[in-house]
PDB file of C-alpha atoms in Angstrom:
ATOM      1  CA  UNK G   1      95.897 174.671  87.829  1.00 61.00           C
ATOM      2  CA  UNK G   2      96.950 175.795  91.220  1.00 73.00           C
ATOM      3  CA  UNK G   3      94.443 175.238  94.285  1.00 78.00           C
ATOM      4  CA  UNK G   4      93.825 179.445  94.762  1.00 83.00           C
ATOM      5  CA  UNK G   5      92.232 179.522  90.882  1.00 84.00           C
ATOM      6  CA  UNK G   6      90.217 176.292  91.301  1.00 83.00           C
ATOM      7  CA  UNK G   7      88.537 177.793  94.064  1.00 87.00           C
ATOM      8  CA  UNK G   8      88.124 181.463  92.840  1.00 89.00           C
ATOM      9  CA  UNK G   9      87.170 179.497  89.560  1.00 87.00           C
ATOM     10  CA  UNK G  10      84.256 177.115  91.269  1.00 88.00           C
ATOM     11  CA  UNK G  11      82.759 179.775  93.199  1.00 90.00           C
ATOM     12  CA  UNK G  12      82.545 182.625  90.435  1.00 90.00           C
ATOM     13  CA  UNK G  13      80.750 179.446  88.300  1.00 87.00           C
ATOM     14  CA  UNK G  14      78.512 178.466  91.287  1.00 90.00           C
ATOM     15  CA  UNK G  15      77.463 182.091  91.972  1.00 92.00           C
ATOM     16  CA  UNK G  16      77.083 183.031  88.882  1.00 90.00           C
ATOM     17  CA  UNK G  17      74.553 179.260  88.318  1.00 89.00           C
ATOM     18  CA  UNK G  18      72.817 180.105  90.965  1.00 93.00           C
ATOM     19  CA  UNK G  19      72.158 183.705  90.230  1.00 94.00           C
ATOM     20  CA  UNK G  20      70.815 182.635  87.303  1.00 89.00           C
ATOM     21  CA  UNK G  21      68.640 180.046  88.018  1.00 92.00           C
ATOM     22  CA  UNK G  22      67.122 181.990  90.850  1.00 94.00           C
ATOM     23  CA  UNK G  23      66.630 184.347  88.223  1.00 92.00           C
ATOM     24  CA  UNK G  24      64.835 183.007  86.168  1.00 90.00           C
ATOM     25  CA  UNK G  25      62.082 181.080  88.706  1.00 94.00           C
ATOM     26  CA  UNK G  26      61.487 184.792  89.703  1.00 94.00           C
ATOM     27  CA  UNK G  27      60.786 185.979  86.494  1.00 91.00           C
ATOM     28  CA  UNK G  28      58.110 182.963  85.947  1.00 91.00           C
ATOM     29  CA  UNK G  29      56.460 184.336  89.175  1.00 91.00           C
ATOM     30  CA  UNK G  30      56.378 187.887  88.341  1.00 92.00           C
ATOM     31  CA  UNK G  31      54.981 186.665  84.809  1.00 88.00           C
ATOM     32  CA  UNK G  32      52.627 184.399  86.749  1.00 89.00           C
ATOM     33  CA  UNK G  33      53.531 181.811  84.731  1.00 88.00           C
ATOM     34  CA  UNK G  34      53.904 177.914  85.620  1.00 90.00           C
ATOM     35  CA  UNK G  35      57.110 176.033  86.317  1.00 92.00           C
ATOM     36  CA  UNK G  36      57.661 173.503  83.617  1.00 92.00           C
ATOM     37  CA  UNK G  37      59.947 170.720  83.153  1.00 93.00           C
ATOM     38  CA  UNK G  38      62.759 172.749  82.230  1.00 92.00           C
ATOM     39  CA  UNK G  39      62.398 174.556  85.040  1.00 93.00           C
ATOM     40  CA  UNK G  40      62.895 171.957  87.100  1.00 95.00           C
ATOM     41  CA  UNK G  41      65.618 170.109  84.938  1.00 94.00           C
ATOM     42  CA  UNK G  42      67.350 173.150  85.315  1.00 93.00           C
ATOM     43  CA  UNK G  43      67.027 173.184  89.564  1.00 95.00           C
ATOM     44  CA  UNK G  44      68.626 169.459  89.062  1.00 95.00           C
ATOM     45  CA  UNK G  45      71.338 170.723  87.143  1.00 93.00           C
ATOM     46  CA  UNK G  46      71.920 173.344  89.871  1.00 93.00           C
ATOM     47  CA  UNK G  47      71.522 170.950  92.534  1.00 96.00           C
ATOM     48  CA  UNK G  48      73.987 168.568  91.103  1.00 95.00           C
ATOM     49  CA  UNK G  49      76.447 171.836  90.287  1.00 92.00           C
ATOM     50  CA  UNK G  50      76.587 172.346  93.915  1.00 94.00           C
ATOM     51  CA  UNK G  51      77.692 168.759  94.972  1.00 94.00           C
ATOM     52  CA  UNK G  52      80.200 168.882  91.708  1.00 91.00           C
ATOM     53  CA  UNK G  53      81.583 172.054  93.266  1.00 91.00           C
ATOM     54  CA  UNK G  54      81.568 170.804  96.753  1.00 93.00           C
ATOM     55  CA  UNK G  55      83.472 167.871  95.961  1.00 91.00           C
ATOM     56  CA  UNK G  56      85.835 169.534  94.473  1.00 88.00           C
ATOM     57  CA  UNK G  57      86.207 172.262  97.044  1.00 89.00           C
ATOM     58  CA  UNK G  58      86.668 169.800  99.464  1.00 88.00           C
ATOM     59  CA  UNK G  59      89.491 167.919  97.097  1.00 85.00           C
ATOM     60  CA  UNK G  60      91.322 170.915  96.572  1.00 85.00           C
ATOM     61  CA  UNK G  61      91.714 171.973 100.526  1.00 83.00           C
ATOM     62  CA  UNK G  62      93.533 169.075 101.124  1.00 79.00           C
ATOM     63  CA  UNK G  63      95.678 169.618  98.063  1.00 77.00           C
ATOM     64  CA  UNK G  64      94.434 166.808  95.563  1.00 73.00           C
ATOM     65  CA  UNK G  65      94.232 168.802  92.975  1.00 68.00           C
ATOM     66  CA  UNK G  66      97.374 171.472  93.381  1.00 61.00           C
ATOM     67  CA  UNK G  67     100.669 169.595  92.337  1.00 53.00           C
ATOM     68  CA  UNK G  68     101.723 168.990  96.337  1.00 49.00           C
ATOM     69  CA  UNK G  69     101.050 167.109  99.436  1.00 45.00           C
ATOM     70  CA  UNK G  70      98.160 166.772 101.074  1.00 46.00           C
ATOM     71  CA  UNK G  71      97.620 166.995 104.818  1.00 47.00           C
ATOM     72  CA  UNK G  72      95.917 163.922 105.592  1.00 44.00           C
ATOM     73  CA  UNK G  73      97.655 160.107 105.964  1.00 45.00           C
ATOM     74  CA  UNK G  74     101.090 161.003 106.726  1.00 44.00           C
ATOM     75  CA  UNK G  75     104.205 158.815 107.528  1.00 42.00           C
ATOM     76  CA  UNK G  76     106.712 160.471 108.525  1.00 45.00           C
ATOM     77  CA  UNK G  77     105.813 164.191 107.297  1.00 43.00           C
ATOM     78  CA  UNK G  78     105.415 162.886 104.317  1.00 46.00           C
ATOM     79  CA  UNK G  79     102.268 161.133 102.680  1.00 47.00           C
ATOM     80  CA  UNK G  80     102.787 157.651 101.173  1.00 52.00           C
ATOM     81  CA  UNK G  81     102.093 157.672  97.160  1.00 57.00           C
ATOM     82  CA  UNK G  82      99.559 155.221  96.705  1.00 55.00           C
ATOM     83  CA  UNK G  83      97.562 156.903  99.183  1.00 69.00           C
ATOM     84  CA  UNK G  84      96.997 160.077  97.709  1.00 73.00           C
ATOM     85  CA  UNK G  85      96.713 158.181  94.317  1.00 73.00           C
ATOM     86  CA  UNK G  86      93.709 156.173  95.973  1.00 76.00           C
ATOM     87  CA  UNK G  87      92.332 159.437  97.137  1.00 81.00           C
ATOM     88  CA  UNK G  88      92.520 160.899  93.736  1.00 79.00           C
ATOM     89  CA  UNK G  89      90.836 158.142  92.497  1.00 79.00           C
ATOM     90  CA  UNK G  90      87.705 157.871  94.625  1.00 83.00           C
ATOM     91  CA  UNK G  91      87.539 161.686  94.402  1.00 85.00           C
ATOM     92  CA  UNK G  92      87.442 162.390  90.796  1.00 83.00           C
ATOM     93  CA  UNK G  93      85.007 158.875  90.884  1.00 85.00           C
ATOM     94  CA  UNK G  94      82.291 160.431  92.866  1.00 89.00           C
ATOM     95  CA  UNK G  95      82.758 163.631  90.424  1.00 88.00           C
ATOM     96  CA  UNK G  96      82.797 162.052  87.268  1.00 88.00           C
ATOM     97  CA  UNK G  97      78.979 160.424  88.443  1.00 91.00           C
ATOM     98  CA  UNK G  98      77.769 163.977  89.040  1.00 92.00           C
ATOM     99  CA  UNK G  99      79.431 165.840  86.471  1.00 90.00           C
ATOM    100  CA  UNK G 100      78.073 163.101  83.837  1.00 92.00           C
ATOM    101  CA  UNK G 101      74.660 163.379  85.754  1.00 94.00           C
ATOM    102  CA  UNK G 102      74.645 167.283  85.852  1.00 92.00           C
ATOM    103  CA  UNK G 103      76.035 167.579  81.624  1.00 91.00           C
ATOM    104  CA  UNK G 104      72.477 164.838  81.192  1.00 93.00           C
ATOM    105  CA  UNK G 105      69.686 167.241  82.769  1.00 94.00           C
ATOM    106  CA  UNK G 106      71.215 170.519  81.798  1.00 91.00           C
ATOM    107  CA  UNK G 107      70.691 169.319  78.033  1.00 92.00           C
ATOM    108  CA  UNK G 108      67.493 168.102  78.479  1.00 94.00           C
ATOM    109  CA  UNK G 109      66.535 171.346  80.199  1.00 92.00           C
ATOM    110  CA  UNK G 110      67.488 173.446  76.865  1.00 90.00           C
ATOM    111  CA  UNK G 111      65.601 171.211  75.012  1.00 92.00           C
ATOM    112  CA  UNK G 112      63.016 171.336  77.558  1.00 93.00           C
ATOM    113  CA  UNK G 113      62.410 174.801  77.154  1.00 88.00           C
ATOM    114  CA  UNK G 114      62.631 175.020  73.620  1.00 88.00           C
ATOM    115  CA  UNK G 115      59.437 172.555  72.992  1.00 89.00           C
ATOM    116  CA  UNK G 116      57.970 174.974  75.800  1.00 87.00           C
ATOM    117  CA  UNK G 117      58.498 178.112  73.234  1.00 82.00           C
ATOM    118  CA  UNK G 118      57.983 175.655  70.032  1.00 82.00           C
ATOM    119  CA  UNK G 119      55.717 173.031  70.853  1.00 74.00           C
ATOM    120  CA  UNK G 120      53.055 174.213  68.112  1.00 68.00           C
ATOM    121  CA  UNK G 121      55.868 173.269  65.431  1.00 74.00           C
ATOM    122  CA  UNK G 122      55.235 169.904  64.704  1.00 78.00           C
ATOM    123  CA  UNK G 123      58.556 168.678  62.824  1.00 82.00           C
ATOM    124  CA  UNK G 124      60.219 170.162  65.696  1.00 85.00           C
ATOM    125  CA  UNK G 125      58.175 168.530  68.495  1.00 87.00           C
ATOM    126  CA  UNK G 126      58.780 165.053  66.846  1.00 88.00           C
ATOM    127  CA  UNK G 127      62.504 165.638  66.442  1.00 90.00           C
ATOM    128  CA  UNK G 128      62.414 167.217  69.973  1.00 92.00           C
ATOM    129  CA  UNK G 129      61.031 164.145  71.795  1.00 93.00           C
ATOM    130  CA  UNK G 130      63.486 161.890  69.526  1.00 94.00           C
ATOM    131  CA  UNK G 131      66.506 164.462  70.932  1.00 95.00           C
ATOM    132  CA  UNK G 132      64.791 163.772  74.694  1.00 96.00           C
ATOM    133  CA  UNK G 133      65.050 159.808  74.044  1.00 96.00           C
ATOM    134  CA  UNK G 134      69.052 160.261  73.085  1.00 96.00           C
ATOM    135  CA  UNK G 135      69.870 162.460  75.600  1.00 96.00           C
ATOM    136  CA  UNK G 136      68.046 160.685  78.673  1.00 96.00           C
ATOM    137  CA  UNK G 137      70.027 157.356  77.029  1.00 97.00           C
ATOM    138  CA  UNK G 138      72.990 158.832  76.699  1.00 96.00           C
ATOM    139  CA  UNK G 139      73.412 160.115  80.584  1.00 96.00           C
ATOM    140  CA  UNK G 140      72.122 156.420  81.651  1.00 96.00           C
ATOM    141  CA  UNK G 141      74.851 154.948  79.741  1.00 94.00           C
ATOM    142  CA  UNK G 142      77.768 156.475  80.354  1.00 93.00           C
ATOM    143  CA  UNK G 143      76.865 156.412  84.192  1.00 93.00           C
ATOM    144  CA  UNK G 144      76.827 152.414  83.475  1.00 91.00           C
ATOM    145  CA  UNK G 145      80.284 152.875  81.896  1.00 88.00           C
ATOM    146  CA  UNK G 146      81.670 154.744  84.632  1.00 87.00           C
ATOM    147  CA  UNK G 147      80.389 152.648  87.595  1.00 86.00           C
ATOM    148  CA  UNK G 148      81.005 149.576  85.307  1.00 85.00           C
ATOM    149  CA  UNK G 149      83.955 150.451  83.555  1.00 84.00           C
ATOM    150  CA  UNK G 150      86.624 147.543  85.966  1.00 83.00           C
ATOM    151  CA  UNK G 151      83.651 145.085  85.707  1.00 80.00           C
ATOM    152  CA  UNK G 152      82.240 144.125  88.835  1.00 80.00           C
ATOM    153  CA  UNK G 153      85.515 145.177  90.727  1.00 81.00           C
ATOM    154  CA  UNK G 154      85.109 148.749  91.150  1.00 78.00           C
ATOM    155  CA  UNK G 155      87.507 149.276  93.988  1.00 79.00           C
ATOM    156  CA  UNK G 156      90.861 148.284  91.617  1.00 77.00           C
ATOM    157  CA  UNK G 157      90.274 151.856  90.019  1.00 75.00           C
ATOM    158  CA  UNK G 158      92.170 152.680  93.125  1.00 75.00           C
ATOM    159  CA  UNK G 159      93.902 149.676  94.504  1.00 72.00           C
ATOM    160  CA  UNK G 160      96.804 148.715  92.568  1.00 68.00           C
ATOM    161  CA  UNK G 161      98.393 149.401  89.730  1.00 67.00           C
ATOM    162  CA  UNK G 162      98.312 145.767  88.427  1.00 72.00           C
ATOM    163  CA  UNK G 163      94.329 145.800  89.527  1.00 74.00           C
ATOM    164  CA  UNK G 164      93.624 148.873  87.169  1.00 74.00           C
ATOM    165  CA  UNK G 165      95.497 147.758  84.577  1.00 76.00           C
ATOM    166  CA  UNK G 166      93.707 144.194  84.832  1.00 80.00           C
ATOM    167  CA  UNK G 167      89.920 145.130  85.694  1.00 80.00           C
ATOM    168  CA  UNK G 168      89.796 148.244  83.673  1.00 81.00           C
ATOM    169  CA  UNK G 169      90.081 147.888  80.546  1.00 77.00           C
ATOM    170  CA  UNK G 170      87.062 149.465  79.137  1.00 73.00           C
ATOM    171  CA  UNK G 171      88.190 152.768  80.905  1.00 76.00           C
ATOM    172  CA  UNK G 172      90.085 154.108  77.830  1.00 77.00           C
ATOM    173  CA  UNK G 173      86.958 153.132  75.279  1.00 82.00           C
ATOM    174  CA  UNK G 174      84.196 154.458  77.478  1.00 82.00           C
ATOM    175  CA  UNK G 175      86.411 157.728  77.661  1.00 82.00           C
ATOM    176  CA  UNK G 176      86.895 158.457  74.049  1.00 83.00           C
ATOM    177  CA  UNK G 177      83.248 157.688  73.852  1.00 87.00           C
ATOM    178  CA  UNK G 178      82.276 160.429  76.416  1.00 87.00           C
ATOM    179  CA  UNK G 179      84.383 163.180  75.311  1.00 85.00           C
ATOM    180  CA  UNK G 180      83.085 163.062  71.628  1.00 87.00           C
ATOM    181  CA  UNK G 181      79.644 161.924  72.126  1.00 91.00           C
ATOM    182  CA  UNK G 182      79.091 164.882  74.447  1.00 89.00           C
ATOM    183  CA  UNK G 183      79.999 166.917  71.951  1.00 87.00           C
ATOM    184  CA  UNK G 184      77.954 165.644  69.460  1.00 91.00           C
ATOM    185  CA  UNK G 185      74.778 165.705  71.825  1.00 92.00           C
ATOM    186  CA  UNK G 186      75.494 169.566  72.230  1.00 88.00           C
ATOM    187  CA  UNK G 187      76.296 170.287  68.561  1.00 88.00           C
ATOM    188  CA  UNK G 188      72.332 168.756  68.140  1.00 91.00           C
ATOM    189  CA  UNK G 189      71.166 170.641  71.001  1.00 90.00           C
ATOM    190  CA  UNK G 190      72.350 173.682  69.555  1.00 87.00           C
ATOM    191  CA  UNK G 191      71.529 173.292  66.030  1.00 86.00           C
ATOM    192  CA  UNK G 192      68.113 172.035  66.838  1.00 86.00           C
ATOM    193  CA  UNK G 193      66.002 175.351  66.869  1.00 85.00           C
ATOM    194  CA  UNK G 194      67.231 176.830  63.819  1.00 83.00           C
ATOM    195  CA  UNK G 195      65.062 175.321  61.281  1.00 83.00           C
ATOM    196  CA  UNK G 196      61.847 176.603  63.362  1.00 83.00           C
ATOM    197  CA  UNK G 197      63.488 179.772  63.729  1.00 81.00           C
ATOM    198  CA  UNK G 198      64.296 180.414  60.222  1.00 80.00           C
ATOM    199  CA  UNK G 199      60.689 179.784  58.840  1.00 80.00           C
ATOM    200  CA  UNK G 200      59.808 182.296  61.610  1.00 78.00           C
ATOM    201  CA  UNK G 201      57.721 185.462  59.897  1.00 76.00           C
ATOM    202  CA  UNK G 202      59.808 187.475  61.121  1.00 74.00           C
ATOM    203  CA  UNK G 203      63.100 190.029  59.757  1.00 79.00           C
ATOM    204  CA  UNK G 204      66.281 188.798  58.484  1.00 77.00           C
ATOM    205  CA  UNK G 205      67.998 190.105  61.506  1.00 80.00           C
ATOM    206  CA  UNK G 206      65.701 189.213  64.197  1.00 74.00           C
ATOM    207  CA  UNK G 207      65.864 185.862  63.205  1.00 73.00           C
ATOM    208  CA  UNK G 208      69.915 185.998  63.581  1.00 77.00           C
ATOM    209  CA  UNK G 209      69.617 188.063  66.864  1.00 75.00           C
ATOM    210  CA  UNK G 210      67.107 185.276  67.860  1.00 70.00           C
ATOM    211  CA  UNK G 211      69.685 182.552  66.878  1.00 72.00           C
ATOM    212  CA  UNK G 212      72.537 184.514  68.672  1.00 73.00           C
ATOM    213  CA  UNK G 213      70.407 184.271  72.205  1.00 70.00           C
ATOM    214  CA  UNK G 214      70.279 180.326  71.303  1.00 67.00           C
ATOM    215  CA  UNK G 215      74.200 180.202  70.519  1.00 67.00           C
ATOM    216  CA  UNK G 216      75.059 181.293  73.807  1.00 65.00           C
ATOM    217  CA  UNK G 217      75.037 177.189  73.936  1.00 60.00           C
ATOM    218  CA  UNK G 218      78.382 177.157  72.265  1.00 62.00           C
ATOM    219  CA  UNK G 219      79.439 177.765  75.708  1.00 63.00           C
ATOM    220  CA  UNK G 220      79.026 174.229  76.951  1.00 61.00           C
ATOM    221  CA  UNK G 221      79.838 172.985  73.915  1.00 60.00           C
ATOM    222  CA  UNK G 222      83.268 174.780  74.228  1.00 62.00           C
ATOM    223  CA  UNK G 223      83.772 173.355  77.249  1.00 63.00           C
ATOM    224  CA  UNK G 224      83.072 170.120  75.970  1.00 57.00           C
ATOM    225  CA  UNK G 225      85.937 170.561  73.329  1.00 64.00           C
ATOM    226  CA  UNK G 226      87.879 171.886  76.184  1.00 62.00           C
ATOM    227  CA  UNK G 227      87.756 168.233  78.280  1.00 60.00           C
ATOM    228  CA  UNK G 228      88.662 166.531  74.847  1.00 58.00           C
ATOM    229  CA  UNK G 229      91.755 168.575  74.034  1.00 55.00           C
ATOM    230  CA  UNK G 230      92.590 167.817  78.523  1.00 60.00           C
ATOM    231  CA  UNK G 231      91.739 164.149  77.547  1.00 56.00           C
ATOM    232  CA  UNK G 232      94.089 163.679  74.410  1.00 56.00           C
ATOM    233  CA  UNK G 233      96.803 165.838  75.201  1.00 58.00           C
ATOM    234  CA  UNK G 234      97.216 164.275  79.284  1.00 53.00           C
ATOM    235  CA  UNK G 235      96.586 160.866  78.297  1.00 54.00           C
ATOM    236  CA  UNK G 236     100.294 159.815  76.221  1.00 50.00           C
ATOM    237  CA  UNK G 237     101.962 161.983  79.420  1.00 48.00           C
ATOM    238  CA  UNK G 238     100.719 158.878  81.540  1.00 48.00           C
ATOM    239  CA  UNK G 239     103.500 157.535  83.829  1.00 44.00           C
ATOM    240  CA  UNK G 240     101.338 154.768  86.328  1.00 43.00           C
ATOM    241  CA  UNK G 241      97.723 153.335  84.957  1.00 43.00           C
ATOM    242  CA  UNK G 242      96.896 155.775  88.281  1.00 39.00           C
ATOM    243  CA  UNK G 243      97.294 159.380  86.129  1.00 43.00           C
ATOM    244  CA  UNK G 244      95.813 157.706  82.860  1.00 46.00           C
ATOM    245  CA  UNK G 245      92.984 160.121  82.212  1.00 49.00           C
ATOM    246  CA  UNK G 246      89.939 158.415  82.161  1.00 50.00           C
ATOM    247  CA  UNK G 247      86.378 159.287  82.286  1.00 50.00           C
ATOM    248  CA  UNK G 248      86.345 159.983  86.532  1.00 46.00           C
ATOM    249  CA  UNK G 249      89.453 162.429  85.733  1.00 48.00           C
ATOM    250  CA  UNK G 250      87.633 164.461  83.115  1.00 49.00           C
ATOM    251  CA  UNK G 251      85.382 165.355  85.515  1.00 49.00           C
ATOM    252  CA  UNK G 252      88.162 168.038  87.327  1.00 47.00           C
ATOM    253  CA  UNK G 253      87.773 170.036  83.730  1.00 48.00           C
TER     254      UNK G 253
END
């Protein structure tokens, strides 16, 4: 992906995020209705969006993520290798916290708001708090994994080659584990209002147009499948334990 479509691409996403969000806090005022937790899950997710997108932004101007040379750290007109590998690193680090933090509240927002518009279902509302136990879980630990995944010696994810290959070991597991298990956690999102929805007393095809407003969720999870397909196909390509794909990289997609 060159640098001109990673830009266009962030700030289309970002405008459209924040259109959207601003959106709907002003329909809760005009309704006169109170902010809830999803609301506000959903203002994290935003907030986090922006430093996701600003981090990259910044990457990409000094051509981290375009295929060339970067204008920053040069010897001789040229920029020495392990330096922009080290950059890389620490970059798609910082991204990988956010993105995993920003994927953990935007799923607990959705479920958020669907106990606010089911809450009177019990089965739901018990299977609803159970979903808001594995979810908040879920974000904690894979943060853990990322900031713990060379041990105590985070800095050989961009040292040395030998120091990666020593210290971080657990990179590749804790990987694999995040690309599936995030899509897992959205395939239960998603499915998780369609029992209440069914019983609903209500027409045959509401209930499916209801269930198609829902589905717009396949979205993340398509993205989702999208970083797993980046993660398996890039990873055999691997030349130096620097352009393994691990969880930090992910976070670019």
């Amino acid at each position: 992906m060159d640098a001109a479509t990673i830009i266009v691409v962030t700030a289309v996403l970002s405008s459209v995020a924040t259109l959207a969000v601003i959106g709907r806090f002003w329909a809760r005022k005009l309704k006169k209705q109170q902010y809830g937790i999803d609301d506000w899950t959903t203002l994290a997710s935003l907030l986090i969006m922006w430093a996701l997108a600003a981090v990259t932004l910044k990457a990409t101007s000094i051509g981290l993520y375009d295929g060339h040379h970067f204008n920053i750290s040069k010897t001789g007109g040229e920029p020495k290798e392990a330096g922009v590998e080290e950059l890389i690193s620490k970059y798609n680090f910082v991204k990988c916290i956010l993105l995993i933090a920003g994927l953990g509240s935007v799923k607990l927002s959705v479920v958020f708001l669907y106990r606010r518009v089911f809450k009177v279902v019990r089965g739901f509302n018990l299977y609803s708090i159970g979903l808001i136990a594995l979810l908040a879980a879920w974000t904690v630990s894979f943060l853990l994994a990322n900031i713990l995944q060379c041990g105590t010696r985070l800095s050989a994810l961009w040292t040395s080659a030998d120091d990666t290959l020593r210290y971080c070991k657990a990179a590749a597991p804790a990987t694999y584990g995040f690309v599936v298990s995030d899509i897992i956690t959205d395939f239960l999102v998603l499915i998780s209002p369609i029992p209440v929805v069914w019983r609903m007393q209500v027409t045959t095809a509401k209930k499916i147009g209801i269930l198609a407003i829902f589905a717009l969720g396949t979205l993340s999870t398509g993205a989702a499948c999208g970083r797993m397909y980046t993660f398996v196909e890039a990873r055999p390509q691997a030349k130096t334990p620097w352009r393994k794909i691990s969880i930090s990289q992910i976070a670019l997609y």
